[in-house]
XYZ file of C-alpha atoms in Angstrom:
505
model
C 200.605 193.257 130.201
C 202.832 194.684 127.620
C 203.726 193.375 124.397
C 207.493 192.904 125.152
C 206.535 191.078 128.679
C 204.168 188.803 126.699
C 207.317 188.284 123.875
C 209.780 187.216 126.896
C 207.823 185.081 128.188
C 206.874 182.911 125.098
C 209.271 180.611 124.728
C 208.663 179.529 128.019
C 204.676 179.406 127.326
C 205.760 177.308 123.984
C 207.860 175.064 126.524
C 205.087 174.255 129.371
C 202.411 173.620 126.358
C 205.068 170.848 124.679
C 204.460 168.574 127.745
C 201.023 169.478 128.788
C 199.980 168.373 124.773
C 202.106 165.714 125.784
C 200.312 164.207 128.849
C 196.474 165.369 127.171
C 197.208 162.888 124.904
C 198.615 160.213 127.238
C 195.469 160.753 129.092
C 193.632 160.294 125.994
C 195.011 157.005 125.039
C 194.930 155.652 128.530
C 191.257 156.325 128.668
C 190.629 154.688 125.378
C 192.425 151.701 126.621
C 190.170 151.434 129.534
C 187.196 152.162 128.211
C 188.713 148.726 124.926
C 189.636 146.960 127.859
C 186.956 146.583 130.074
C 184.086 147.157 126.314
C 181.458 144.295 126.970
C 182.611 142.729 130.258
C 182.350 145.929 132.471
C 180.585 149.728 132.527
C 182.108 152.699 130.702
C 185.763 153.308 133.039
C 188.149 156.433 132.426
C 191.112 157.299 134.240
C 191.116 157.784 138.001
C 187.005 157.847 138.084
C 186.673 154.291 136.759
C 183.002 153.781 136.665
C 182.319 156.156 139.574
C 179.879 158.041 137.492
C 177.908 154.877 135.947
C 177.859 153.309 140.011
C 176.453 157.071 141.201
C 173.543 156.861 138.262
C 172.635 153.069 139.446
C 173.502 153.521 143.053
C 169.664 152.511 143.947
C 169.432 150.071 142.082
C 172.738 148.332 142.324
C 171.853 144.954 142.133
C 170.165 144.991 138.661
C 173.026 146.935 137.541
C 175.354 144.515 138.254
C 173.139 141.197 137.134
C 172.643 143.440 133.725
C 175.955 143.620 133.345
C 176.842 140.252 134.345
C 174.064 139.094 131.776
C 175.758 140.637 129.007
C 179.354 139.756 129.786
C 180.364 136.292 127.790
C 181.939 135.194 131.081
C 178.905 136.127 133.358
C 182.365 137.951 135.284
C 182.384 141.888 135.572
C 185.333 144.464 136.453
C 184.590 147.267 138.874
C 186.663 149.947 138.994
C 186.327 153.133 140.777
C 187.674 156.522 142.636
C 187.666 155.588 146.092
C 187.118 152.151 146.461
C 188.535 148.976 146.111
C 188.479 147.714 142.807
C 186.121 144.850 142.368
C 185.081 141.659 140.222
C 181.766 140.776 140.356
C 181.184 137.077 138.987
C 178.178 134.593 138.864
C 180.402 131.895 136.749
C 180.100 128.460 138.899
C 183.838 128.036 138.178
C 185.017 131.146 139.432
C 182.613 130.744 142.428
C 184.094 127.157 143.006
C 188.126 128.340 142.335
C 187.108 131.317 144.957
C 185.210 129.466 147.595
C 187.114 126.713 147.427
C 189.995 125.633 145.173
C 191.681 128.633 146.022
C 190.041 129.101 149.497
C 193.458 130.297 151.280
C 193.806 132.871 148.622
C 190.577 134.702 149.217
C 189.821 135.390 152.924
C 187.210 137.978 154.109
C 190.384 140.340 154.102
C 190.841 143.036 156.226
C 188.762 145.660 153.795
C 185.935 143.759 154.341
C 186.540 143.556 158.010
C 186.583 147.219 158.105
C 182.966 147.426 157.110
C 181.602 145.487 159.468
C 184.162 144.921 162.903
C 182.478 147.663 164.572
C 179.750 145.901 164.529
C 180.891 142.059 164.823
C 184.086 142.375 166.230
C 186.142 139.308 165.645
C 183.124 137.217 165.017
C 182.829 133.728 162.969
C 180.935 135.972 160.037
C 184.171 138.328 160.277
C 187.440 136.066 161.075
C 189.492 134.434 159.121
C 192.909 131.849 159.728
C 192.654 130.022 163.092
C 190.327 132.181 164.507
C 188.013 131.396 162.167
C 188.803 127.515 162.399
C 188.683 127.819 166.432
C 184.989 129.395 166.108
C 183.494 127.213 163.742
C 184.507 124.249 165.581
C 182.721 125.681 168.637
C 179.530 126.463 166.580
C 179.119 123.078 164.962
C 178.008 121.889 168.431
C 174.534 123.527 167.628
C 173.803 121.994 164.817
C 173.923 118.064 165.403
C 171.062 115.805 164.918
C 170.600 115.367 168.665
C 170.456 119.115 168.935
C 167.920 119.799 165.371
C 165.620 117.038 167.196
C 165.442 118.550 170.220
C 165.235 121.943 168.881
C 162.027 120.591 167.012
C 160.887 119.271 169.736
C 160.913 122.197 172.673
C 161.838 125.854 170.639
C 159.454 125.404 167.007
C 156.557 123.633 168.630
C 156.296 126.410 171.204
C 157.076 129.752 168.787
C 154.196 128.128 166.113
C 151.832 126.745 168.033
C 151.506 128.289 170.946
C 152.691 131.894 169.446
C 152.503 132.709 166.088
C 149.162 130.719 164.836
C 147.688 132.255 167.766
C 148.367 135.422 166.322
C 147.419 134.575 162.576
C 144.130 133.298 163.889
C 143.443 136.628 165.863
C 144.005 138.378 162.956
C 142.093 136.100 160.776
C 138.929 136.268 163.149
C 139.171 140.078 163.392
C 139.515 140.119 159.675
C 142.812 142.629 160.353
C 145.765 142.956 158.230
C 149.624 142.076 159.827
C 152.937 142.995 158.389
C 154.188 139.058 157.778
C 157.818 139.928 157.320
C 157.395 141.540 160.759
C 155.975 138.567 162.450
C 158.565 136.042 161.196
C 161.396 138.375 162.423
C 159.670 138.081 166.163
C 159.650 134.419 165.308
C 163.198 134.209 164.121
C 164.657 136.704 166.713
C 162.762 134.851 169.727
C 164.265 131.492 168.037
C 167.931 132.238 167.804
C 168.101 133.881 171.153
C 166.748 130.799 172.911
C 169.303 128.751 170.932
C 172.054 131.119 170.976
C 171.832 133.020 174.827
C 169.164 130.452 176.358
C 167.066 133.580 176.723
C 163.092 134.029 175.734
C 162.218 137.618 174.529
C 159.258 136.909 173.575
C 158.684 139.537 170.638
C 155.767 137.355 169.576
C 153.867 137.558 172.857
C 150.113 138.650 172.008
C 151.047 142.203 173.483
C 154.239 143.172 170.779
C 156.433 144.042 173.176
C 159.268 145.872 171.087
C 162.782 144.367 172.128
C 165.563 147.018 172.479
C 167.867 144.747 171.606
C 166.071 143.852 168.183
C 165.908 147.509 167.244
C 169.315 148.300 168.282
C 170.286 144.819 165.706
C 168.406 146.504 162.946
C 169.623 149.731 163.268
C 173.534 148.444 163.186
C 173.823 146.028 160.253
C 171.139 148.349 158.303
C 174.080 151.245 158.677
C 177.008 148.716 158.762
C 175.901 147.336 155.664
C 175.408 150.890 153.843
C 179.436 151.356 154.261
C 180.027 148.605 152.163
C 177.968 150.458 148.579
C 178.714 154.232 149.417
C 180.079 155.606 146.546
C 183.243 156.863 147.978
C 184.413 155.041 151.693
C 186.297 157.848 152.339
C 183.256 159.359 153.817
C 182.068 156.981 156.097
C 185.072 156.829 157.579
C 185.233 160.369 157.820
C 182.116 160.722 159.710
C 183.431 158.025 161.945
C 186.102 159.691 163.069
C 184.168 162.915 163.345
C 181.669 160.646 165.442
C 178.792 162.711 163.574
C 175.636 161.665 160.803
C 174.980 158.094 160.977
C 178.310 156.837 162.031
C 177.275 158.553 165.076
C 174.021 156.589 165.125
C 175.929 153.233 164.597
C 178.245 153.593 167.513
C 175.085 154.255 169.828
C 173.441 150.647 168.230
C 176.312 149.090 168.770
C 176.850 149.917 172.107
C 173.715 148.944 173.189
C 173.635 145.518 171.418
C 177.242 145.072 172.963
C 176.178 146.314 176.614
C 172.849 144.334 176.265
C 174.990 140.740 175.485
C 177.867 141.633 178.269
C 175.816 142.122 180.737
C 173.845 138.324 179.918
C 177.363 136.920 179.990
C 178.171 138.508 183.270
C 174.942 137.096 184.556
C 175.484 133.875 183.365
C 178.971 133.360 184.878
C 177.796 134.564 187.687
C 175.147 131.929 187.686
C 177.609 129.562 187.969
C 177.156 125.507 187.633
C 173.617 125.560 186.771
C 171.949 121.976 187.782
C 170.096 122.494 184.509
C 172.926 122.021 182.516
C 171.975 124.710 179.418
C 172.909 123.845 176.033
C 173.048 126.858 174.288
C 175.881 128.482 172.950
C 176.358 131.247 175.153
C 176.645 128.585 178.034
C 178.573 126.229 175.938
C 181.628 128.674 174.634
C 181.424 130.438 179.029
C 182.085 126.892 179.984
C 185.234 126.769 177.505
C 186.808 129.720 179.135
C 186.406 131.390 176.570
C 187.607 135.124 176.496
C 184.274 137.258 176.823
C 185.018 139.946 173.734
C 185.357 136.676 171.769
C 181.970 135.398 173.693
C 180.214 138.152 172.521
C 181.406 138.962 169.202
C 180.443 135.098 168.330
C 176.811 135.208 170.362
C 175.891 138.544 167.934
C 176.898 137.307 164.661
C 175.041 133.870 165.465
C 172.136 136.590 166.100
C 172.342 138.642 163.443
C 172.695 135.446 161.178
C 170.164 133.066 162.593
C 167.642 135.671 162.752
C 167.608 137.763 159.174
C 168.063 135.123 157.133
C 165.424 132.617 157.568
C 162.360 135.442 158.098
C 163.920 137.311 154.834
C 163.763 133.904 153.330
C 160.450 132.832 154.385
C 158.829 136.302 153.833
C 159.643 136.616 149.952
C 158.594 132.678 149.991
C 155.132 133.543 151.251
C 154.684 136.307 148.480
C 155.615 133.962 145.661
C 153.303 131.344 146.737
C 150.584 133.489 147.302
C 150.825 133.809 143.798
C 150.127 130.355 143.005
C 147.545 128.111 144.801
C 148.219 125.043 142.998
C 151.316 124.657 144.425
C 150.715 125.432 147.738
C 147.176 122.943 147.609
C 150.246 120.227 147.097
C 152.428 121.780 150.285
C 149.170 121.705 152.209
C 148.515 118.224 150.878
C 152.586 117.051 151.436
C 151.925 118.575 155.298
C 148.938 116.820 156.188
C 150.370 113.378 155.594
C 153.588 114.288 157.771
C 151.684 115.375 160.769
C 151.798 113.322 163.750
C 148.531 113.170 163.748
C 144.820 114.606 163.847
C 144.726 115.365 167.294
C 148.544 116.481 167.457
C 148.984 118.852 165.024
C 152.860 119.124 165.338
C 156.012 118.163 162.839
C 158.686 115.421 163.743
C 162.334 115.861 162.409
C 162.240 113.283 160.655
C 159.081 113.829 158.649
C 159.921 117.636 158.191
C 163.137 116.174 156.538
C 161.116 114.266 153.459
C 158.919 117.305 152.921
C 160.316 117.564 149.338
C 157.968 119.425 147.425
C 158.022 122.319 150.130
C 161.702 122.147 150.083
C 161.882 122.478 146.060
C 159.324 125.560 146.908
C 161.629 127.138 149.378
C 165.093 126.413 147.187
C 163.360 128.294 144.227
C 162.113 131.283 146.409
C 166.110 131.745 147.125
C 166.962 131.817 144.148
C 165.105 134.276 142.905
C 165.174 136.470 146.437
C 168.366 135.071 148.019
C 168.456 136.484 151.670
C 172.188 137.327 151.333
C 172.597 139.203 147.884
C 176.344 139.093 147.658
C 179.144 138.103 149.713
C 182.992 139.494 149.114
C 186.712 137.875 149.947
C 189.802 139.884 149.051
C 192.726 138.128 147.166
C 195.948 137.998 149.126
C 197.837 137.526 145.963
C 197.994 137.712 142.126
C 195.383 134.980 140.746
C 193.409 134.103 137.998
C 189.940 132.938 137.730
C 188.795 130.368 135.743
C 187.728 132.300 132.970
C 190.498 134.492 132.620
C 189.372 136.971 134.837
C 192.985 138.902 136.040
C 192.530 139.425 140.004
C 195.505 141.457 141.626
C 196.681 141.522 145.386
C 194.515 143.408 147.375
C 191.070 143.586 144.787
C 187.436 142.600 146.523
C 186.119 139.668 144.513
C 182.171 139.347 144.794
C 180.278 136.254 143.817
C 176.430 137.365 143.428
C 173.762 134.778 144.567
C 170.888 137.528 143.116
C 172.842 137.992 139.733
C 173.113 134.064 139.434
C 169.379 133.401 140.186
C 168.839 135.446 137.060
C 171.177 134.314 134.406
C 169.687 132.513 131.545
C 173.386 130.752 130.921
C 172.571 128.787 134.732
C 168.730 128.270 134.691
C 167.338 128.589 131.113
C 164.617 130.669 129.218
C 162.191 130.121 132.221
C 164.328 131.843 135.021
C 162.527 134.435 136.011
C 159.040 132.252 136.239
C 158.590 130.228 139.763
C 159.089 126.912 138.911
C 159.603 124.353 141.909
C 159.368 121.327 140.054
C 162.859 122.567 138.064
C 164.298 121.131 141.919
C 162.077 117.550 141.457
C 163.895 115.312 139.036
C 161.838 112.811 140.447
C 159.659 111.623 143.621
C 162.041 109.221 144.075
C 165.518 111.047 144.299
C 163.907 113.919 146.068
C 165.133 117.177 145.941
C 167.596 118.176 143.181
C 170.765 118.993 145.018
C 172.111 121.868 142.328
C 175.915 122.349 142.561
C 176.341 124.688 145.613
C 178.994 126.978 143.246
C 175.450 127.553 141.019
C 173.064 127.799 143.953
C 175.506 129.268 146.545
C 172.687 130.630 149.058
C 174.405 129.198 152.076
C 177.746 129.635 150.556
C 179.961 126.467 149.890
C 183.565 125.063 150.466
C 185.173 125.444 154.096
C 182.913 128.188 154.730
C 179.812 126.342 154.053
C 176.646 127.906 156.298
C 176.476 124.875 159.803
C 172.906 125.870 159.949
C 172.305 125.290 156.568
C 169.904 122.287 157.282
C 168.450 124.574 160.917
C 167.107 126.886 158.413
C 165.603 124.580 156.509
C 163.885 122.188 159.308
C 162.522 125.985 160.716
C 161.234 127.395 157.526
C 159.787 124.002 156.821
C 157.892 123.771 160.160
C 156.445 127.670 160.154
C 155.748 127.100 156.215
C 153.476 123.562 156.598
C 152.206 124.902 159.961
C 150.745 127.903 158.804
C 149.890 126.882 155.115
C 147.944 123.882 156.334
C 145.429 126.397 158.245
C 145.287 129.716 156.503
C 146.016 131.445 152.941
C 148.057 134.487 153.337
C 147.031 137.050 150.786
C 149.075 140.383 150.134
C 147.299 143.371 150.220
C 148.876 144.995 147.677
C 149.150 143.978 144.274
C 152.237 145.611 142.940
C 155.612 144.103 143.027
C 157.774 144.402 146.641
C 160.756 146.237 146.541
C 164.044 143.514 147.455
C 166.348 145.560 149.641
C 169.889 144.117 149.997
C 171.810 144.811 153.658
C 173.494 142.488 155.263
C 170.629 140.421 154.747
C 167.776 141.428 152.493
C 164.386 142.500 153.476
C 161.260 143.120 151.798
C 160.856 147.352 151.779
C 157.866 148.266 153.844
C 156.868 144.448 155.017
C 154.292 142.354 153.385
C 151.259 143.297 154.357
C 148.726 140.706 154.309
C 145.300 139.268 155.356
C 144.403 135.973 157.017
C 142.034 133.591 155.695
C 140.568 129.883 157.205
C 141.866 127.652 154.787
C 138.897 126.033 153.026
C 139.275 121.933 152.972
C-alpha cells in the first residue's frame, strides 16, 4: 500500500479508533463494576460471560462450589450469572427460603424455564404444574396419603416387600457370605412399593431371581438425562441436539417413550377392566374413575413414580453408610425396634409404633441433612422482588434454594455440622423429635408445596431401617468416602457395596 493511500485514509483510521478507545474503556468499567458488585457474595463475573468460566472449572463438582460460595457470602445468598443461561440466585438463608416458598409463593412458580427441562419427561405432572393445575392435582394426590391409607399400606405393601422379600435376600447373602449393592436393593424395594401404590401393579424387582424391569431402566435413563439439561453449561446445546434428535437427546426421547407407552398401555387395560368388584385404591384407579383425561393420568402416575421411588432408597442408602459408621447409635435403633415390635413371634411394625420410633427418626432427619435426596430445587420470579436480605431478583431470574448447601452452613447448625449427630434432633425423650423450621431443614420442601408423602417416606424408611437393623449389620466394603451425585434425585455413584452380618445379641 502506498504512502499517499495510507495518508488518505488516516483521518478516517484516527476517526474509527476515537470510538473503539471509547467502548474498550466502557467495557472496562462495566467489567470492574461486575466483578465490585457481585466481590464476596458471588464468583468472579465479566461482561456477557458472567461466571461461565468459574461454572466450566467447577462443573463436576457443582454442589461444593456453590455451598463454598454460599459459606462465604454474609447473606448465605449467591448471584449466578452466565452466557447462556438464566441468571440465577442461589440462597440457603431460612428467610429467603420462607419469603420464596411461601410468603411470596404466587411470585415464584416452577416457571416455564424450569418446565422446559423436564416436560419431556413429566409432561404436565404435579412435580411440573403450576396455577390450578397444580391445585387440581394435589387435591387428587392427597387421597394417598391419609391415615386410613398409611395403616393399610403398613399393613399389606411393607410387611410383604421386607419380610417376605428383601430380608430374604439379606439373609441369602449373609449365609453365602456374598456382597450386594444396597442402594440397588432399596431401589427394587422402593420401585416395587410405589408401583403397587401408585398403578396397583407388582413388578417384583426384588423377586429372588432380579428380574430387571424395563420400565425401571427406561425411569433411570430419563430423569438421569433430563436432569443433566438443567447444569449444562450452555442450554443452547441441549436444545440443539433435541431438535437435531441426535447424542443423548436422542437417547431421552427413546426412555421416554417407553416409560410413556409402558403407563398408557396399563391405563388402557385398566379402563378396559372396567368396575372391578375389588374396588382398587390406588391412584391410577382412583384419578380413571374421575374421568380424568389420560395425558393428565399419565403424566401424574410417572411423577408419583419417579418421586416415590428415588427419594426414599437415595435417602435410606446414604443413611445406612452413616450408621455403619457408628454402632452405638444403631445398638440404640436396634434397642428402640425391639420394644415396638408386635411381638416375639410376629416380627412386624404397627403404624402406630413406627410413628414413636424417635431416635431412628432423629437418625434419619440428620442423614438428610447432610445427603438430602433432592439437592436443589428452582422457581422462577414472575416479577421484580426482593428477598429478605436484600437480594435484587428481576422478572424472569431462576431462584434456587439449596437443601445440600444448608446442611453445611455453620451460620444454621454450628461448629459440629459436618459430624453425625442425631441427638442435635432430641431436645428431649419427652417432646420427641425436634421439628427444625422446614425453611432451615427444607428436605420435603415447605409452604403450599409441602411434599403429601412427607410422613409415607418416613413410616417406609422407618420400617426397612428397624427391620433390617434389628437382624443384621451392614458393613461397606470399601472404606473411602462415596461419591453424592445430584439428578433429579441423588444417588450414591457406583452403589454401596456391602456385606451381611447376623446381628450378635
Amino acid at each position: 500500500m502506498s504512502m499517499a493511500v495510507v495518508f488518505l485514509q488516516l483521518p478516517m483510521l484516527v476517526a474509527l479508533s476515537v470510538p473503539c478507545a471509547f467502548f474498550f474503556e466502557y467495557v472496562l468499567r462495566l467489567g470492574f463494576q461486575y466483578y465490585k458488585q457481585y466481590s464476596g457474595q458471588s464468583p468472579p463475573t465479566y461482561p456477557v460471560l458472567g461466571c461461565l468460566i468459574s461454572f466450566y472449572k467447577n462443573r463436576y463438582r457443582l454442589l461444593d462450589w456453590y455451598t463454598d460460595l454460599l459459606a462465604q457470602s454474609p447473606t448465605q445468598t449467591v448471584t449466578i450469572a452466565r452466557f447462556g443461561a438464566t441468571k440465577t440466585i442461589v440462597t440457603a438463608n431460612p428467610e429467603n427460603v420462607e419469603y420464596i416458598l411461601k410468603t411470596r409463593f404466587d411470585n415464584f412458580p416452577k416457571g416455564k424455564p424450569f418446565t422446559e427441562i423436564l416436560g419431556d419427561f413429566l409432561g404436565r405432572g404435579i412435580f411440573n404444574v403450576d396455577g390450578e393445575l397444580w391445585h387440581t392435582q394435589r387435591k387428587l394426590a392427597s387421597h394417598q396419603f391419609s391415615i386410613h391409607t398409611l395403616r393399610e399400606y403398613v399393613a399389606t405393601t411393607l410387611e410383604t416387600e421386607v419380610n417376605q422379600r428383601l430380608l430374604p435376600i439379606l439373609e441369602r447373602v449373609c449365609l453365602k457370605q456374598g456382597v450386594v449393592d444396597m442402594q440397588d436393593l432399596l431401589r427394587r424395594f422402593a420401585f416395587d412399593s410405589v408401583c403397587m401404590i401408585s398403578l396397583g401393579t407388582d413388578p417384583a424387582c426384588l423377586h429372588p431371581s432380579f428380574p430387571a424391569s424395563p420400565l425401571a431402566g427406561a425411569f433411570d435413563v430419563a430423569s438421569e438425562i433430563s436432569a443433566r439439561r438443567a447444569t449444562a453449561p450452555v442450554s443452547a446445546l441441549w436444545k440443539a441436539k433435541r431438535i437435531l434428535g441426535i447424542g443423548s437427546e436422542r437417547v431421552l426421547r427413546e426412555a421416554i417413550d417407553q416409560v410413556h407407552d409402558s403407563v398408557m398401555d396399563l391405563i388402557r387395560y385398566r379402563k378396559a377392566e372396567g368396575n372391578d368388584k375389588r374396588k382398587k385404591k390406588d391412584l391410577l384407579s382412583r384419578l380413571i374413575a374421575g374421568g380424568h383425561d389420560e395425558e393428565v393420568i399419565r403424566d401424574m402416575v410417572i411423577s408419583f413414580i419417579m418421586a416415590g421411588r428415588d427419594t426414599t432408597s437415595a435417602a435410606l442408602t446414604w443413611f445406612f453408610w452413616l450408621i455403619s459408621n457408628h454402632p452405638d447409635i444403631q445398638k440404640q435403633i436396634v434397642k428402640e425396634a425391639e420394644t415396638k415390635m408386635r411381638s416375639e413371634e410376629d416380627q412386624t411394625f404397627a403404624y402406630d409404633d413406627l410413628k414413636e420410633m424417635r431416635t431412628l427418626e432423629a437418625c434419619l432427619c440428620e442423614s438428610m441433612r447432610l445427603y438430602p435426596p433432592v439437592a436443589w430445587d428452582s422457581k422462577h420470579a414472575m416479577s421484580n422482588d426482593t428477598l429478605p436480605d436484600g437480594t435484587l431478583v428481576a422478572k424472569g431470574d431462576r431462584v434456587t434454594y439449596f437443601p445440600y448447601g444448608m446442611g453445611r452452613m455453620e451460620a444454621l447448625w454450628g461448629k459440629d455440622w459436618l459430624e453425625f449427630r442425631p441427638i442435635r434432633w432430641l431436645e428431649s425423650p419427652e417432646k420427641g423429635v425436634s421439628r427444625f423450621s422446614p425453611y432451615k431443614f427444607p428436605v420435603f420442601q415447605a409452604g403450599p408445596r409441602v411434599c403429601l408423602g412427607k410422613e409415607m417416606a418416613f413410616i417406609q424408611m422407618k420400617y426397612v431401617a428397624a427391620s433390617v437393623l434389628r437382624k443384621f449389620e451392614i458393613r461397606p466394603i470399601s472404606p473411602r468416602q462415596p461419591v453424592f451425585v445430584p439428578l433429579l434425585t441423588a444417588y450414591m455413584a457406583g452403589g454401596l457395596k456391602v456385606s451381611v452380618h447376623k446381628r450378635g445379641k
